[in-house]
Amino acid sequence: MNKKLISKILLIVFIATLVLTVANTFMGENNTPENQTGTLTIGNESVHYEKVGKCLEVIDGNTIQVYGVGRVQLIQVDSPSKEPGFSDAKKFVEDNCLGKTVYLDIDDKQPEDKFGRTLAIVYTNTTDINRELLDNNLAEISYFTPSEFKKGEV
């Protein structure tokens, strides 16, 4: 065999291995035990979550895309939309969520909104994202019923 053919074969094997490794990483993440209901400690508080996934995209200051879940609307949080503060809220969520594992406490009484987005409190290993948006004046409380969460409880 000539060197060109061997190089092409090795390149194909390398690319196939790379593709399979990446696919296995994403597929395997959805089947790990941590994707089950559990408890997380944020500060001194234990919080309950129902789903776990990697934040793949930040749509705006209160909507993210989570692998294995889909679009997630941060419940009780209304960040500015195309108004002053929009980019600050979005940047905060990007800095804290994008590319990271997020834990979702999904609203038991209304798990989805009319657009099919999952309604949840979003946590990272150390942060209650919903609460931090409110505490840092990057969003306002947005409350609707029915909800398992009391107004301002996030």
Coordinates of N, CA and C in Angstrom, one line a residue:
M1 N 0.8 -1.2 0.0 CA 0.0 0.0 0.0 C 0.9 1.2 0.0
N2 N 0.4 2.3 -0.7 CA 1.1 3.5 -0.7 C 0.8 4.4 0.5
K3 N 1.7 5.3 0.8 CA 1.5 6.2 2.0 C 0.2 7.0 2.0
K4 N -0.2 7.5 0.8 CA -1.4 8.3 0.7 C -2.6 7.5 1.2
L5 N -2.7 6.2 0.7 CA -3.9 5.4 1.1 C -3.9 5.1 2.6
I6 N -2.7 4.8 3.1 CA -2.6 4.6 4.6 C -3.0 5.8 5.4
S7 N -2.6 7.0 4.9 CA -2.9 8.2 5.6 C -4.4 8.5 5.5
K8 N -5.1 8.2 4.4 CA -6.5 8.4 4.3 C -7.2 7.4 5.2
I9 N -6.8 6.2 5.3 CA -7.4 5.2 6.2 C -7.3 5.6 7.6
L10 N -6.1 6.1 8.0 CA -5.9 6.5 9.4 C -6.8 7.7 9.7
L11 N -6.9 8.7 8.8 CA -7.7 9.8 9.0 C -9.2 9.5 9.2
I12 N -9.7 8.6 8.4 CA -11.0 8.1 8.5 C -11.3 7.4 9.8
V13 N -10.3 6.6 10.3 CA -10.5 5.9 11.6 C -10.5 6.9 12.7
F14 N -9.6 7.9 12.6 CA -9.5 9.0 13.6 C -10.8 9.8 13.7
I15 N -11.4 10.2 12.6 CA -12.6 10.9 12.5 C -13.8 10.1 13.1
A16 N -13.8 8.8 12.7 CA -14.9 7.9 13.2 C -14.8 7.8 14.7
T17 N -13.6 7.6 15.2 CA -13.4 7.5 16.7 C -13.8 8.7 17.4
L18 N -13.5 9.9 16.8 CA -13.8 11.2 17.4 C -15.3 11.3 17.4
V19 N -16.0 11.1 16.3 CA -17.5 11.2 16.3 C -18.1 10.3 17.3
L20 N -17.7 9.0 17.3 CA -18.3 8.1 18.3 C -18.0 8.5 19.7
T21 N -16.9 9.0 20.0 CA -16.6 9.5 21.4 C -17.5 10.6 21.8
V22 N -17.7 11.6 20.9 CA -18.5 12.7 21.2 C -20.0 12.3 21.4
A23 N -20.4 11.4 20.5 CA -21.8 10.9 20.5 C -22.0 10.1 21.8
N24 N -21.1 9.3 22.2 CA -21.2 8.5 23.5 C -21.2 9.4 24.7
T25 N -20.5 10.5 24.7 CA -20.5 11.5 25.8 C -21.9 12.0 26.0
F26 N -22.5 12.5 24.9 CA -23.8 13.1 25.0 C -24.9 12.1 25.3
M27 N -24.8 10.9 24.7 CA -25.8 9.9 24.9 C -25.7 9.3 26.3
G28 N -24.4 9.1 26.8 CA -24.2 8.6 28.1 C -24.6 9.5 29.2
E29 N -24.5 10.8 29.0 CA -24.9 11.8 30.0 C -26.3 11.7 30.4
N30 N -27.2 11.4 29.4 CA -28.6 11.3 29.7 C -29.0 10.0 30.5
N31 N -28.1 9.1 30.6 CA -28.4 7.8 31.2 C -27.7 7.7 32.5
T32 N -27.0 8.7 33.0 CA -26.3 8.5 34.3 C -27.2 8.6 35.4
P33 N -26.8 8.0 36.6 CA -27.7 8.1 37.8 C -28.0 9.5 38.2
E34 N -27.1 10.5 37.9 CA -27.4 11.8 38.4 C -28.6 12.5 37.7
N35 N -29.0 11.8 36.6 CA -30.2 12.4 35.9 C -31.5 12.0 36.5
Q36 N -31.4 11.4 37.7 CA -32.6 11.0 38.4 C -32.9 12.1 39.4
T37 N -34.1 12.0 40.0 CA -34.5 13.0 41.1 C -33.5 12.9 42.2
G38 N -33.2 14.1 42.8 CA -32.2 14.1 43.8 C -32.2 15.3 44.6
T39 N -31.2 15.5 45.5 CA -31.1 16.7 46.3 C -29.7 17.3 46.1
L40 N -29.6 18.6 46.2 CA -28.4 19.3 46.0 C -28.3 20.3 47.2
T41 N -27.1 20.6 47.6 CA -27.0 21.6 48.7 C -26.4 22.9 48.1
I42 N -27.2 24.0 48.2 CA -26.8 25.3 47.7 C -26.7 26.2 49.0
G43 N -25.5 26.6 49.3 CA -25.3 27.3 50.6 C -25.6 26.4 51.7
N44 N -26.5 26.8 52.6 CA -26.9 25.9 53.7 C -28.2 25.3 53.5
E45 N -28.8 25.4 52.3 CA -30.1 24.9 52.0 C -30.0 23.6 51.0
S46 N -30.8 22.6 51.4 CA -31.0 21.5 50.5 C -32.1 21.7 49.6
V47 N -31.9 21.5 48.3 CA -32.9 21.7 47.3 C -33.1 20.4 46.5
H48 N -34.4 20.3 46.1 CA -34.8 19.1 45.3 C -34.8 19.4 43.8
Y49 N -34.4 18.4 43.0 CA -34.4 18.6 41.6 C -35.0 17.3 40.9
E50 N -35.6 17.5 39.8 CA -36.1 16.3 39.0 C -35.3 15.9 37.8
K51 N -34.6 16.9 37.2 CA -33.9 16.6 36.0 C -32.5 17.3 36.0
V52 N -31.6 16.7 35.3 CA -30.2 17.3 35.2 C -29.8 17.3 33.7
G53 N -29.1 18.3 33.3 CA -28.6 18.3 31.9 C -27.6 19.4 31.7
K54 N -27.0 19.4 30.6 CA -26.0 20.4 30.3 C -26.7 21.5 29.5
C55 N -26.4 22.8 30.0 CA -27.0 23.9 29.3 C -26.2 24.2 28.0
L56 N -26.9 24.0 26.9 CA -26.3 24.1 25.6 C -26.4 25.5 25.0
E57 N -27.4 26.3 25.4 CA -27.7 27.6 24.8 C -28.4 28.5 25.8
V58 N -28.1 29.7 25.8 CA -28.9 30.7 26.6 C -29.6 31.5 25.6
I59 N -31.0 31.4 25.6 CA -31.8 32.1 24.7 C -31.9 33.6 25.1
D60 N -32.2 33.8 26.4 CA -32.3 35.2 26.9 C -32.1 35.1 28.4
G61 N -32.4 36.1 29.1 CA -32.1 36.1 30.6 C -32.9 35.2 31.4
N62 N -34.0 34.6 30.8 CA -34.8 33.6 31.6 C -35.2 32.4 30.8
T63 N -34.5 32.1 29.7 CA -34.8 30.9 28.9 C -33.5 30.3 28.5
I64 N -33.3 28.9 28.8 CA -32.1 28.2 28.4 C -32.5 26.9 27.6
Q65 N -31.6 26.4 26.9 CA -31.7 25.1 26.2 C -30.9 24.1 27.0
V66 N -31.5 23.0 27.4 CA -30.8 22.0 28.2 C -30.9 20.7 27.5
Y67 N -29.7 20.1 27.4 CA -29.6 18.8 26.7 C -30.5 17.7 27.4
G68 N -31.3 17.0 26.6 CA -32.1 16.0 27.2 C -33.5 16.5 27.7
V69 N -33.6 17.8 27.8 CA -34.8 18.4 28.4 C -35.5 19.3 27.4
G70 N -34.8 20.1 26.7 CA -35.3 21.1 25.8 C -35.2 22.5 26.3
R71 N -36.1 23.4 25.9 CA -36.1 24.7 26.4 C -36.7 24.8 27.8
V72 N -36.0 25.6 28.6 CA -36.4 25.7 30.0 C -36.6 27.2 30.3
Q73 N -37.8 27.5 30.8 CA -38.2 28.8 31.3 C -37.9 28.9 32.8
L74 N -37.1 29.9 33.2 CA -36.9 30.0 34.6 C -38.1 30.6 35.2
I75 N -38.7 29.8 36.2 CA -40.0 30.1 36.7 C -39.9 31.3 37.7
Q76 N -40.9 32.2 37.7 CA -41.0 33.3 38.6 C -40.0 34.4 38.3
V77 N -39.4 34.3 37.1 CA -38.3 35.3 36.7 C -38.7 35.9 35.4
D78 N -38.8 37.2 35.3 CA -39.0 38.0 34.1 C -37.9 38.9 33.9
S79 N -37.0 38.5 33.0 CA -35.9 39.4 32.6 C -36.3 40.3 31.5
P80 N -35.6 41.4 31.4 CA -36.0 42.3 30.3 C -35.8 41.7 28.9
S81 N -36.7 42.0 28.0 CA -36.7 41.5 26.7 C -36.4 42.6 25.7
K82 N -35.2 42.7 25.2 CA -34.9 43.7 24.2 C -35.0 45.1 24.8
E83 N -34.9 45.2 26.1 CA -34.9 46.5 26.8 C -33.6 46.7 27.5
P84 N -33.4 47.9 28.1 CA -32.2 48.0 28.9 C -32.1 46.9 30.0
G85 N -30.9 46.3 30.1 CA -30.8 45.2 31.1 C -30.9 43.8 30.4
F86 N -31.3 43.8 29.2 CA -31.5 42.5 28.5 C -30.1 41.8 28.4
S87 N -29.1 42.5 28.0 CA -27.8 41.9 27.8 C -27.1 41.5 29.1
D88 N -27.4 42.3 30.2 CA -26.8 42.0 31.5 C -27.4 40.7 32.1
A89 N -28.7 40.5 31.9 CA -29.4 39.3 32.4 C -28.9 38.1 31.6
K90 N -28.9 38.2 30.3 CA -28.4 37.1 29.5 C -27.0 36.8 29.8
K91 N -26.1 37.8 29.9 CA -24.7 37.5 30.2 C -24.5 36.8 31.6
F92 N -25.3 37.2 32.6 CA -25.3 36.5 33.9 C -25.6 35.0 33.7
V93 N -26.7 34.7 33.0 CA -27.1 33.3 32.8 C -26.0 32.6 32.0
E94 N -25.5 33.2 30.9 CA -24.4 32.6 30.1 C -23.2 32.3 31.0
D95 N -22.8 33.2 31.8 CA -21.6 33.0 32.7 C -21.8 31.9 33.7
N96 N -23.0 31.8 34.2 CA -23.3 30.8 35.2 C -23.8 29.4 34.7
C97 N -24.4 29.4 33.5 CA -25.0 28.1 33.1 C -24.4 27.5 31.8
L98 N -24.1 28.3 30.8 CA -23.7 27.8 29.5 C -22.5 26.8 29.6
G99 N -22.8 25.7 29.1 CA -21.7 24.6 29.1 C -21.6 23.9 30.4
K100 N -22.4 24.2 31.4 CA -22.4 23.6 32.7 C -23.6 22.7 32.9
T101 N -23.4 21.8 33.9 CA -24.5 21.0 34.3 C -25.5 21.8 35.1
V102 N -26.8 21.7 34.8 CA -27.8 22.4 35.6 C -28.8 21.4 36.1
Y103 N -29.3 21.8 37.3 CA -30.3 20.9 38.0 C -31.6 21.7 38.0
L104 N -32.7 21.0 37.6 CA -34.0 21.6 37.4 C -35.0 21.1 38.5
D105 N -35.6 22.0 39.2 CA -36.7 21.8 40.1 C -37.9 22.2 39.3
I106 N -38.6 21.2 38.7 CA -39.7 21.5 37.7 C -41.0 21.7 38.5
D107 N -41.7 22.7 38.1 CA -43.0 23.0 38.8 C -43.9 21.8 38.6
D108 N -44.3 21.2 39.7 CA -45.2 20.0 39.7 C -46.6 20.4 39.3
K109 N -47.1 21.6 39.6 CA -48.5 21.9 39.2 C -48.6 22.4 37.8
Q110 N -47.5 23.0 37.2 CA -47.5 23.4 35.8 C -46.1 23.2 35.2
P111 N -45.9 21.9 34.8 CA -44.5 21.6 34.3 C -44.1 22.3 33.0
E112 N -45.1 22.7 32.2 CA -44.8 23.4 30.9 C -45.6 24.6 30.7
D113 N -45.1 25.6 30.0 CA -45.9 26.7 29.6 C -46.6 26.5 28.3
K114 N -47.4 27.4 27.8 CA -48.1 27.2 26.6 C -47.2 27.1 25.3
F115 N -46.0 27.4 25.5 CA -45.0 27.2 24.4 C -44.2 25.9 24.4
G116 N -44.6 25.1 25.4 CA -43.9 23.8 25.6 C -42.6 23.8 26.3
R117 N -42.3 25.0 26.9 CA -41.0 25.1 27.7 C -41.2 24.5 29.1
T118 N -40.2 23.8 29.6 CA -40.3 23.3 30.9 C -40.1 24.5 31.9
L119 N -41.0 24.6 32.9 CA -40.9 25.6 33.9 C -40.2 25.1 35.1
A120 N -39.1 25.8 35.5 CA -38.3 25.2 36.6 C -37.5 26.3 37.3
I121 N -37.1 26.0 38.5 CA -36.0 26.7 39.2 C -34.7 26.0 38.7
V122 N -33.7 26.8 38.3 CA -32.5 26.3 37.7 C -31.4 26.5 38.7
Y123 N -30.7 25.4 39.0 CA -29.5 25.4 39.9 C -28.3 25.0 39.2
T124 N -27.1 25.5 39.6 CA -25.8 24.9 39.3 C -25.3 24.3 40.5
N125 N -24.1 23.8 40.6 CA -23.6 23.2 41.8 C -23.6 24.1 43.0
T126 N -23.5 25.4 42.7 CA -23.4 26.4 43.8 C -24.4 27.5 43.8
T127 N -25.2 27.6 42.8 CA -26.1 28.8 42.6 C -27.5 28.5 42.3
D128 N -28.4 29.2 42.9 CA -29.8 29.2 42.5 C -29.9 30.4 41.5
I129 N -30.0 30.0 40.2 CA -29.9 31.0 39.2 C -31.1 32.0 39.2
N130 N -32.3 31.4 39.4 CA -33.5 32.3 39.5 C -33.4 33.3 40.6
R131 N -33.0 32.9 41.8 CA -32.8 33.8 43.0 C -31.8 34.8 42.7
E132 N -30.7 34.4 42.1 CA -29.6 35.4 41.9 C -30.0 36.4 40.8
L133 N -30.7 36.1 39.8 CA -31.2 37.1 38.9 C -32.1 38.1 39.6
L134 N -32.9 37.7 40.5 CA -33.8 38.6 41.3 C -32.9 39.4 42.2
D135 N -32.0 38.8 43.0 CA -31.2 39.5 44.0 C -30.3 40.5 43.4
N136 N -29.8 40.3 42.1 CA -28.9 41.2 41.4 C -29.7 42.2 40.6
N137 N -31.0 42.3 40.7 CA -31.8 43.2 40.0 C -31.7 43.1 38.5
L138 N -31.5 41.8 38.0 CA -31.4 41.5 36.6 C -32.8 41.0 36.1
A139 N -33.7 40.8 37.0 CA -35.0 40.4 36.6 C -36.0 40.8 37.7
E140 N -37.3 40.7 37.4 CA -38.4 40.9 38.3 C -39.2 39.6 38.6
I141 N -39.9 39.6 39.7 CA -40.7 38.4 39.9 C -41.9 38.4 38.9
S142 N -42.1 37.2 38.4 CA -43.2 37.0 37.4 C -43.9 35.8 38.0
Y143 N -45.1 36.0 38.5 CA -45.8 34.9 39.1 C -47.2 34.6 38.4
F144 N -47.4 33.3 38.3 CA -48.7 32.9 37.7 C -49.2 31.6 38.4
T145 N -50.4 31.3 38.3 CA -51.0 30.1 38.9 C -51.5 29.2 37.8
P146 N -51.6 28.0 38.0 CA -51.1 27.2 39.2 C -49.6 27.1 39.3
S147 N -49.1 27.0 40.5 CA -47.7 26.8 40.6 C -47.4 26.1 42.0
E148 N -46.5 25.2 42.1 CA -46.1 24.6 43.4 C -45.4 25.6 44.2
F149 N -44.8 26.6 43.6 CA -44.0 27.6 44.3 C -44.8 28.8 44.7
K150 N -44.6 29.3 45.9 CA -45.3 30.5 46.4 C -44.6 31.7 45.7
K151 N -45.3 32.8 45.6 CA -44.8 34.0 45.0 C -43.5 34.5 45.7
G152 N -42.5 34.7 45.0 CA -41.2 35.1 45.5 C -40.4 34.0 46.2
E153 N -40.9 32.8 46.1 CA -40.2 31.7 46.9 C -38.9 31.2 46.2
V154 N -38.7 31.5 45.0 CA -37.4 31.0 44.3 C -36.2 31.6 45.0

